[in-house]
CSV table of C-alpha atoms in Angstrom, one decimal:
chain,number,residue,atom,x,y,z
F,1,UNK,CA,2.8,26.2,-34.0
F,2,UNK,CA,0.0,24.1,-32.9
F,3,UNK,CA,-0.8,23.1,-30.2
F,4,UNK,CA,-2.2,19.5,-28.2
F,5,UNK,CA,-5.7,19.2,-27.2
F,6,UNK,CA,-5.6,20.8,-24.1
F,7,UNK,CA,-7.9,20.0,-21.3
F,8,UNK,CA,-7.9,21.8,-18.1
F,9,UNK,CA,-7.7,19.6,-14.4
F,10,UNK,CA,-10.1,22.3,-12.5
F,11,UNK,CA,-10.6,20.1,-9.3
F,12,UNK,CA,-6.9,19.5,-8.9
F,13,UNK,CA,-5.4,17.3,-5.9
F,14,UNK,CA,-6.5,13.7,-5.0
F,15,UNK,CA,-9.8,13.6,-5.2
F,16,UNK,CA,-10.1,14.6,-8.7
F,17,UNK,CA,-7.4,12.1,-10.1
F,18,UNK,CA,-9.0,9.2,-10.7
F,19,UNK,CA,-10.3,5.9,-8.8
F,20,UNK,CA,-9.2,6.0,-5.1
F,21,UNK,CA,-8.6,2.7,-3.3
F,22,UNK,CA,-12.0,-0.3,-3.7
F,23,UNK,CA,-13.6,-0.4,-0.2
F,24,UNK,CA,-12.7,-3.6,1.9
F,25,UNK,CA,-15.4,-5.2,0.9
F,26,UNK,CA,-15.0,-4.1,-3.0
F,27,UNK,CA,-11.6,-5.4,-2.0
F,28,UNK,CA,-12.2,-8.8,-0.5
F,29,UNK,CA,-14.9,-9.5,-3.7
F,30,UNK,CA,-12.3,-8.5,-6.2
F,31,UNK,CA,-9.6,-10.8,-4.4
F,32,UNK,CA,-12.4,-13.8,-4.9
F,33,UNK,CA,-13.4,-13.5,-8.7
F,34,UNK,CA,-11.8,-15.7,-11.5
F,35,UNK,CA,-8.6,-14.9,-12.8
F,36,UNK,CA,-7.7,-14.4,-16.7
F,37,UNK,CA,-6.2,-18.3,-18.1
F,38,UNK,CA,-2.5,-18.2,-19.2
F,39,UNK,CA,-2.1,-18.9,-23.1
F,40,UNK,CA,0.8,-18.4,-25.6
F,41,UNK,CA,3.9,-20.1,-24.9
F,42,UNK,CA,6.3,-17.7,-23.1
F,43,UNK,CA,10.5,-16.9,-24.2
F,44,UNK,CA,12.4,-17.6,-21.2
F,45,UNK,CA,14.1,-20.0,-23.5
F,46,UNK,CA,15.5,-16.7,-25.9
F,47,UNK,CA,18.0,-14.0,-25.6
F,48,UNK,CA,16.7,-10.4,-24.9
F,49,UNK,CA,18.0,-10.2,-29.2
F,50,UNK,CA,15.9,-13.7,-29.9
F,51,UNK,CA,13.0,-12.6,-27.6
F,52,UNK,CA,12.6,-9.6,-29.7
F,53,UNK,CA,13.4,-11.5,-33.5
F,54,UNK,CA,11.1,-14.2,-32.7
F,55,UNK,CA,8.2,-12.0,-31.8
F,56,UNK,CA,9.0,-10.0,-34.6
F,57,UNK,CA,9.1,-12.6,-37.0
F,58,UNK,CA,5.9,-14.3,-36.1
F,59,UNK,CA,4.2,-11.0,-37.0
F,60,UNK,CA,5.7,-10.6,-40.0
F,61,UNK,CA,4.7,-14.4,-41.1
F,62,UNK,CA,1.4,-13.8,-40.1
F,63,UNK,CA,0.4,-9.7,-40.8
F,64,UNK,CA,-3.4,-10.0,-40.5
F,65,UNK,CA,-3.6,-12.7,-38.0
F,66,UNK,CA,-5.8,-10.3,-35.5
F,67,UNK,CA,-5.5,-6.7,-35.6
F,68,UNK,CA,-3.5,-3.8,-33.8
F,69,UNK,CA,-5.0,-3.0,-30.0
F,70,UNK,CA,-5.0,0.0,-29.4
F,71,UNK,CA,-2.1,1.4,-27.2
F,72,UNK,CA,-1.7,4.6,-25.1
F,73,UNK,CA,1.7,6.2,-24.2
F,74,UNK,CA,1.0,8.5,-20.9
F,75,UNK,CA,3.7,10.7,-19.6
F,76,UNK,CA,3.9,12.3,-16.2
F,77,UNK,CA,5.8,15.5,-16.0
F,78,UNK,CA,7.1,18.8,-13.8
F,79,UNK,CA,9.6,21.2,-15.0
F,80,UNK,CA,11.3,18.8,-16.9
F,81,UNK,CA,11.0,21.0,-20.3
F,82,UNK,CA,14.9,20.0,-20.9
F,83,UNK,CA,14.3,16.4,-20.8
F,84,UNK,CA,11.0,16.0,-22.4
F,85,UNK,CA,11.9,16.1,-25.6
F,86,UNK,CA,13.7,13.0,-25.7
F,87,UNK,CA,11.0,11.2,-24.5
F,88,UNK,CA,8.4,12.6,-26.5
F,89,UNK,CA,10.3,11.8,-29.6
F,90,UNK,CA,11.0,8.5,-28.4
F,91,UNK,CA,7.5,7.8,-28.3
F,92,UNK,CA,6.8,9.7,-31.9
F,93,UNK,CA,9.3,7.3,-33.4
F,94,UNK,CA,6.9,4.3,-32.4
F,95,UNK,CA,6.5,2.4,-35.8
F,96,UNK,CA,3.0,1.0,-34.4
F,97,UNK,CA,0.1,3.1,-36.0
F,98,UNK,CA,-2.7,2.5,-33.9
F,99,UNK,CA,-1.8,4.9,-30.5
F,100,UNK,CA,-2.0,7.8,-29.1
F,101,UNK,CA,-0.1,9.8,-26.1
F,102,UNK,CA,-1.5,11.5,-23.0
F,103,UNK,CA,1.3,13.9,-21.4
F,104,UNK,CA,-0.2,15.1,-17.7
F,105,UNK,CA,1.7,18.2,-16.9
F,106,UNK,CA,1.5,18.0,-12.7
F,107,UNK,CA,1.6,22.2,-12.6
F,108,UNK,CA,4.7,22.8,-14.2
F,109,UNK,CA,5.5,26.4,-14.1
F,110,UNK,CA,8.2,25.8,-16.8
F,111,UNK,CA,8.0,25.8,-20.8
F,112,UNK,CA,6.1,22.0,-20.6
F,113,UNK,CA,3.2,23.0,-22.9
F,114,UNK,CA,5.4,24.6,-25.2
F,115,UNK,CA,7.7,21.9,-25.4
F,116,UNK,CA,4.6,19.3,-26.0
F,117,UNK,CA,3.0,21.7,-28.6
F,118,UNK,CA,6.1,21.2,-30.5
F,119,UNK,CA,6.9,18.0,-30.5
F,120,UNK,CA,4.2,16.1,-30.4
F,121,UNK,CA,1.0,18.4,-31.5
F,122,UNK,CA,-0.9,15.5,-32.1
F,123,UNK,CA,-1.0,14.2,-27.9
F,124,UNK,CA,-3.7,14.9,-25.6
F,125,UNK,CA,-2.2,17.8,-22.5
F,126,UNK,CA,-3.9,17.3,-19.5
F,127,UNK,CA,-2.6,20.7,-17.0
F,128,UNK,CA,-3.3,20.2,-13.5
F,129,UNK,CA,-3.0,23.7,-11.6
F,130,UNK,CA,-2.5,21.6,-8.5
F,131,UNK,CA,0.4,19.4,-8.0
F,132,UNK,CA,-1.1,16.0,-7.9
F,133,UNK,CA,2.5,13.8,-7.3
F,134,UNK,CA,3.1,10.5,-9.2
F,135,UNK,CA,-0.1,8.3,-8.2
F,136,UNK,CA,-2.6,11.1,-9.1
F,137,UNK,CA,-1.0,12.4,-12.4
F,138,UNK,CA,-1.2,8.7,-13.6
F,139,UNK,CA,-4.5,8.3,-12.6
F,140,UNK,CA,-5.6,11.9,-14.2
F,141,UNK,CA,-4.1,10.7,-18.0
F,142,UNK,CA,-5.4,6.6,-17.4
F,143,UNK,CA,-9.1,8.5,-17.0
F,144,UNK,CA,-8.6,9.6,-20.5
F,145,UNK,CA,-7.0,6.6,-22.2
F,146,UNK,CA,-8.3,4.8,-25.0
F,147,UNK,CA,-6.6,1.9,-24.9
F,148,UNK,CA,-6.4,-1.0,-22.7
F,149,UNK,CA,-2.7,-1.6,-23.1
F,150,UNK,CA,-1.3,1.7,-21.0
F,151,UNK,CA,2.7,2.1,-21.4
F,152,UNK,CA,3.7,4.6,-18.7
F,153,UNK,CA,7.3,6.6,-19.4
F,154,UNK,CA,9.6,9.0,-17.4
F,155,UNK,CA,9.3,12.1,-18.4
F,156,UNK,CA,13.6,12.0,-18.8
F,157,UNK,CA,13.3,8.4,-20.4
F,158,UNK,CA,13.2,6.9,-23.8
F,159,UNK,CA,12.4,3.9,-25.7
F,160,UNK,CA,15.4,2.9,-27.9
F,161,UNK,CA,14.0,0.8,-30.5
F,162,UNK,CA,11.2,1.9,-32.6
F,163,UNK,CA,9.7,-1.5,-32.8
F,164,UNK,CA,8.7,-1.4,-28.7
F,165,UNK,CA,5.0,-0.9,-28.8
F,166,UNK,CA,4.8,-3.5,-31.6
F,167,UNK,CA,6.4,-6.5,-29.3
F,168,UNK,CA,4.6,-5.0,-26.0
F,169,UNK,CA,0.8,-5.2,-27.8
F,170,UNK,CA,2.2,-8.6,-28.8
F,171,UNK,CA,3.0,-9.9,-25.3
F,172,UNK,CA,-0.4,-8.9,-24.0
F,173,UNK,CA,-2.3,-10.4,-26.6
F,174,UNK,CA,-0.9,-13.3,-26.3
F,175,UNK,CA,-1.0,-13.9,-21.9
F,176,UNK,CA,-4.2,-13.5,-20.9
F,177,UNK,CA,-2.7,-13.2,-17.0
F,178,UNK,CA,-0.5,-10.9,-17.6
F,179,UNK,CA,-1.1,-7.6,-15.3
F,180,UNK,CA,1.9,-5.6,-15.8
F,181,UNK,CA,5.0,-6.1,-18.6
F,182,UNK,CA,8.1,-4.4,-16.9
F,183,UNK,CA,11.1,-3.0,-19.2
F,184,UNK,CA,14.7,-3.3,-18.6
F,185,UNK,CA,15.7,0.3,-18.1
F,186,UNK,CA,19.7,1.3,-18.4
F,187,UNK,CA,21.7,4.2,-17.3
F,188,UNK,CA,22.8,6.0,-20.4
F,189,UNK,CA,26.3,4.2,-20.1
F,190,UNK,CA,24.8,0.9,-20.3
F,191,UNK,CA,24.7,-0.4,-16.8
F,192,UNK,CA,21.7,-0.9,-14.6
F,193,UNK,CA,21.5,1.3,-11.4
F,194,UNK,CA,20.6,-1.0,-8.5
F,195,UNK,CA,17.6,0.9,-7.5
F,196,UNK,CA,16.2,0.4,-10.6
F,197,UNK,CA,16.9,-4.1,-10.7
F,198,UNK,CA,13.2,-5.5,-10.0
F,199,UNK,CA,15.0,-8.9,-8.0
F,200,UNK,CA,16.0,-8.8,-4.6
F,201,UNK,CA,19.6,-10.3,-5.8
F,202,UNK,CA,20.2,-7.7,-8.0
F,203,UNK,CA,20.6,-9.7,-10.8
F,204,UNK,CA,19.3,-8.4,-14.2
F,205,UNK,CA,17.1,-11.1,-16.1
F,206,UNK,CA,18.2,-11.8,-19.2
F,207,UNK,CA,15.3,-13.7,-20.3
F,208,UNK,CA,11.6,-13.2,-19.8
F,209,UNK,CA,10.8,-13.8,-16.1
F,210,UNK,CA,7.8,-13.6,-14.0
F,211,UNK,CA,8.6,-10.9,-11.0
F,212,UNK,CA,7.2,-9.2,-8.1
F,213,UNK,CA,8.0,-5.8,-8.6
F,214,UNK,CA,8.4,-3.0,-11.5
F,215,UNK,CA,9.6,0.4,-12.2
F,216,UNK,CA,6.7,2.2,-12.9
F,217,UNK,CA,8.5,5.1,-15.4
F,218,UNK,CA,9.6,2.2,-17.6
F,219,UNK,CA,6.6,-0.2,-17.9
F,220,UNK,CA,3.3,-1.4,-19.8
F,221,UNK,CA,-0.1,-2.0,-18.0
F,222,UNK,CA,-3.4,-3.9,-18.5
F,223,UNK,CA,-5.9,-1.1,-17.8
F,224,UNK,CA,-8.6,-3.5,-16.6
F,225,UNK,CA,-6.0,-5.4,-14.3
F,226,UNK,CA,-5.8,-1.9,-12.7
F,227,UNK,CA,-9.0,-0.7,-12.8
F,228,UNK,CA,-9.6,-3.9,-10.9
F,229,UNK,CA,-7.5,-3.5,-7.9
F,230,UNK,CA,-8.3,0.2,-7.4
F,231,UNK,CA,-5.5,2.2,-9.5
F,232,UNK,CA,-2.6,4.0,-8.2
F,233,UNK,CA,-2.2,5.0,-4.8
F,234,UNK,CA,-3.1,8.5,-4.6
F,235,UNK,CA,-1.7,9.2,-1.2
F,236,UNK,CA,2.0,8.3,-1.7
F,237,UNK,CA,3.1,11.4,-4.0
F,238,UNK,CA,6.7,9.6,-4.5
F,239,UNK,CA,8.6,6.4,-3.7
F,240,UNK,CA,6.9,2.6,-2.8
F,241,UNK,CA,4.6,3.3,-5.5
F,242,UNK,CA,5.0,0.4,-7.7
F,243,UNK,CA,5.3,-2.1,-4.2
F,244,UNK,CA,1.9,-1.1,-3.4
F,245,UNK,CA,0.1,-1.9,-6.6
F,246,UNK,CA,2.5,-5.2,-6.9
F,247,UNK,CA,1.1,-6.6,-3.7
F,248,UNK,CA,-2.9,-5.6,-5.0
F,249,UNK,CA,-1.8,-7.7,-8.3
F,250,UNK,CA,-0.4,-10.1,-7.8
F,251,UNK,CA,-3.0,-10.7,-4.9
F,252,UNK,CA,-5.5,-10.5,-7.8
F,253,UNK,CA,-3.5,-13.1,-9.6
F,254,UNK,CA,-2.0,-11.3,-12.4
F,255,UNK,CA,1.9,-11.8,-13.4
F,256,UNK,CA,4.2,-9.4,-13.7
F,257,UNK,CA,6.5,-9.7,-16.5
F,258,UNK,CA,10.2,-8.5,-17.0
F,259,UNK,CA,11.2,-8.1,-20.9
F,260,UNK,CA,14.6,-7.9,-21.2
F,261,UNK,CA,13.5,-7.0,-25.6
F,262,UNK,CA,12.5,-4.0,-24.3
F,263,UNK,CA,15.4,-1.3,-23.4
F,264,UNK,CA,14.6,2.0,-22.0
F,265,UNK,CA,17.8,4.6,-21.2
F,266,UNK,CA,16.4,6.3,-18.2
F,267,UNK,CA,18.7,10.3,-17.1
F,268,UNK,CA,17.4,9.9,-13.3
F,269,UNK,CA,17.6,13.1,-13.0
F,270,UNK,CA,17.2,14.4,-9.4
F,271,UNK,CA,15.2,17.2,-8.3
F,272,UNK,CA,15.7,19.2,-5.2
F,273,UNK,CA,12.3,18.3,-3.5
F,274,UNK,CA,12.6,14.5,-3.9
F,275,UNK,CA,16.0,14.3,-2.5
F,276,UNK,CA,15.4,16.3,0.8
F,277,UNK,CA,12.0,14.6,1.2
F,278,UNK,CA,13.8,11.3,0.8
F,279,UNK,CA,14.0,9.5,4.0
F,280,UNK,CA,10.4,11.3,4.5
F,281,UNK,CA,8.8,9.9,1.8
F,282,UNK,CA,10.4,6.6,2.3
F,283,UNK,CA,9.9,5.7,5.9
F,284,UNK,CA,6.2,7.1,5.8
F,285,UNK,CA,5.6,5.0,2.6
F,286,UNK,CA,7.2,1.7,3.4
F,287,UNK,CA,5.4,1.8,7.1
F,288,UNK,CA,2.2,2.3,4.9
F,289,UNK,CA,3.0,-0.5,3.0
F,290,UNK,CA,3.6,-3.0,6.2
F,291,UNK,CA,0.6,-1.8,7.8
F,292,UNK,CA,-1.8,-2.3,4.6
F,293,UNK,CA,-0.7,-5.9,3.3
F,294,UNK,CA,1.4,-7.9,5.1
F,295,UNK,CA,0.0,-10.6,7.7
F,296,UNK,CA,1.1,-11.0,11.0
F,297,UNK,CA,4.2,-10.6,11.9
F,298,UNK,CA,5.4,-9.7,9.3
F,299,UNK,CA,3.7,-6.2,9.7
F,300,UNK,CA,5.1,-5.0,12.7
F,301,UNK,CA,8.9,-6.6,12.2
F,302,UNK,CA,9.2,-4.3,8.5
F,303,UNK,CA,7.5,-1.3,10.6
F,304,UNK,CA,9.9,-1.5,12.9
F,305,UNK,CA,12.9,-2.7,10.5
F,306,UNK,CA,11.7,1.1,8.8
F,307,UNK,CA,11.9,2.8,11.6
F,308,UNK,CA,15.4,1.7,12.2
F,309,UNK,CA,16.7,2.6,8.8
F,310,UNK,CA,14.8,6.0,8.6
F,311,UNK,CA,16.7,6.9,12.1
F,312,UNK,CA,20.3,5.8,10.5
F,313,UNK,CA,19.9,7.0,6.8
F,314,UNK,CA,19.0,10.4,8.1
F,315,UNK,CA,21.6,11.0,10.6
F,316,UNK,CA,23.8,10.2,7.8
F,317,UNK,CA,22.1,12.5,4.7
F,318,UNK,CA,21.5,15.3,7.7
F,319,UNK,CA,18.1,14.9,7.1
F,320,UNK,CA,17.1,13.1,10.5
F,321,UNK,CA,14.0,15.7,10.5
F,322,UNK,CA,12.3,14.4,7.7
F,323,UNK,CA,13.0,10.3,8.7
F,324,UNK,CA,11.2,11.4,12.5
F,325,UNK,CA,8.3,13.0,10.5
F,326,UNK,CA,8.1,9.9,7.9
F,327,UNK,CA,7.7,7.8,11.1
F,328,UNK,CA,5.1,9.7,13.0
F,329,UNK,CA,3.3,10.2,9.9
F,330,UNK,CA,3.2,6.3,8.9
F,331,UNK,CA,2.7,5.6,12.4
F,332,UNK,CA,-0.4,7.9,12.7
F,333,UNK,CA,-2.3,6.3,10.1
F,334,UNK,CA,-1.0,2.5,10.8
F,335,UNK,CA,-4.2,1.6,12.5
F,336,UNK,CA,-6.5,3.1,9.7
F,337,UNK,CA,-4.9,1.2,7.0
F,338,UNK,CA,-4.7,-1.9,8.9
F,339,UNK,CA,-8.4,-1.9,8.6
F,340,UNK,CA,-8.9,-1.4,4.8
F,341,UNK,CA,-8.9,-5.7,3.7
F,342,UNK,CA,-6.2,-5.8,1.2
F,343,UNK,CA,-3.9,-7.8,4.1
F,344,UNK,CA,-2.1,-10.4,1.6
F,345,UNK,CA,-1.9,-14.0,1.8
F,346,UNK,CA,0.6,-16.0,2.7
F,347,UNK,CA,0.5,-17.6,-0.5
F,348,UNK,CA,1.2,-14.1,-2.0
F,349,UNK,CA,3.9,-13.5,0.5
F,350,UNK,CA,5.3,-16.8,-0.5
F,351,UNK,CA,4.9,-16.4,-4.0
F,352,UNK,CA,7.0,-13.1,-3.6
F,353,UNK,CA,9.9,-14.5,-1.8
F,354,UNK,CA,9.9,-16.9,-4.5
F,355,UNK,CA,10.3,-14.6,-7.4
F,356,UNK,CA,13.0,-12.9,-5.5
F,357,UNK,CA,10.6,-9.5,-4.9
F,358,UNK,CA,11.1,-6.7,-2.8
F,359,UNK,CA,8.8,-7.8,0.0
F,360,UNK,CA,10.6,-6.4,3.0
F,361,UNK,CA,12.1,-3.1,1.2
């Protein structure tokens, strides 16, 4: 059996997982340059079916009009040596020649290398003997991607048509703007879970949409775009992820796209750690979040709308502990992060509202 190019993480933890977060004045520069023009008409006029045939068939009109990009798949996984598989093969299925795969295993103490070794010998394993959480095991496989289209996957995810990667290289070719391409990602029976609908309204597009949010197990990423606004957040290990970088983004002026022609069935499988650390992880993250983008008043009414919630969800989950630590923890940094210059405009905020985003939760 043989096995993936290994490469061993030494350093470990957050320092060693990429680009940390620009300096406010990196910040305020980056905020000022000139944004990417819009070209190529969009498909808000097609069905998810005709979104997907028409992109399809212009390619297939055209076969050399400008060649492949190149296009790396990275994985983030722990302990998940059940439900990797599916993804991996997923992913192997790809009829799109020119990619490659990263898999970060974030110190899995499980059968994850075998498992990778397996079924897909070919992809790059990056091992981490340190458990880096979800911002720094992205960062640690974008450091060693090749191309500048990035599609990030669940580890208990899958792509279900084999012609993904060809429509998503498409789509970024042809919108210059374009920051972030966000899947539609489906419960194996078919429905969408509401934590995982990118409007406010809950109401799942059904044609391509610009939007303020994305889910980022299920999405595709313009490396540059997020080079530019300082990567991942390396400090929030789980949960408000993908709110953080939206509001960098979108501040940038990048879009955010949702394509409905690109189906992901995603197992949401729980793990113990995440679901007693819930309300922990949550409150702390989301009183981040207020403190390090929003304007006046805005930052003290969702700090204290937080606050709130923490207080009631854990009295009713029996995990009131963790929701008082979340607090005190996002409290005791509030005044740190105030002062780091990515506070949004009120264009942005606008802007957000507008696209029915997740601006207050």
């Amino acid at each position: 059996m043989r096995r993936g190019r290994d490469a061993e993480h030494p350093g470990g933890g957050r320092e060693s997982a990429g680009a940390g977060r620009p300096a406010p004045d990196e910040a305020r520069e980056a905020r000022s340059r000139a944004i990417p023009r819009r070209r190529g008409e969009g498909l808000a006029g097609d069905s998810p079916r005709a979104q997907a045939s028409r992109l399809i068939g212009v390619e297939e009109r055209n076969p050399c009009s400008r060649p492949e990009p190149k296009v790396t798949f990275v994985v983030a996984t722990r302990n998940r040596e059940r439900y990797l598989p599916g993804c991996l093969e997923s992913i192997e299925r790809q009829a799109y020649p020119n990619r490659e795969l990263i898999v970060v295993d974030d110190a899995s103490t499980d059968g994850t290398r075998e498992v990778v070794s397996s079924v897909s010998p070919s992809a790059i394993l990056l091992s981490s003997p340190k458990q880096l959480g979800i911002g720094g095991a992205y960062e640690l496989g974008l450091a060693r991607a090749g191309g500048e289209i990035v599609v990030i996957l669940d580890d208990d995810a899958y792509l279900t048509d084999t012609g993904s990667t060809h429509l998503i290289a498409r789509r970024f070719t042809e919108v210059d703007d374009l920051g972030i391409l966000c899947f539609h990602v489906e419960a194996p029976d078919g429905t969408t879970r509401a934590k995982e609908n990118v409007r406010r309204d809950k109401q799942v597009p059904q044609r391509e949409e610009e939007i303020a949010y994305f889910l980022s197990g299920a999405c595709a990423i313009r490396l540059s775009a997020l080079r530019r606004i300082g990567g991942f957040p390396l400090d929030f290990e789980v949960a408000a992820t993908e709110l953080d970088v939206s509001f960098r983004l979108l501040e940038s002026g990048y879009r955010i796209l949702f394509a409905p022609y690109i189906r992901v069935v995603h197992l949401d499988v729980a793990t113990e750690e995440k679901e007693t650390r819930r309300e922990f992880y949550l409150v702390r993250n989301n009183i981040w979040l207020a403190a390090r983008y929003l304007p006046f008043p805005f930052a003290q009414v969702r700090t204290l709308l937080w606050l709130g919630w923490g207080m009631i969800s854990g009295l009713r989950s029996g995990n009131l502990a963790q929701a008082l630590r979340g607090g005190a923890d996002g409290l005791a940094r509030w005044a740190e992060l105030r002062g780091e210059g990515w506070t949004v405009s009120s264009a942005t905020i606008a802007r957000m509202n507008a696209l029915s985003g997740r601006t207050w939760y």
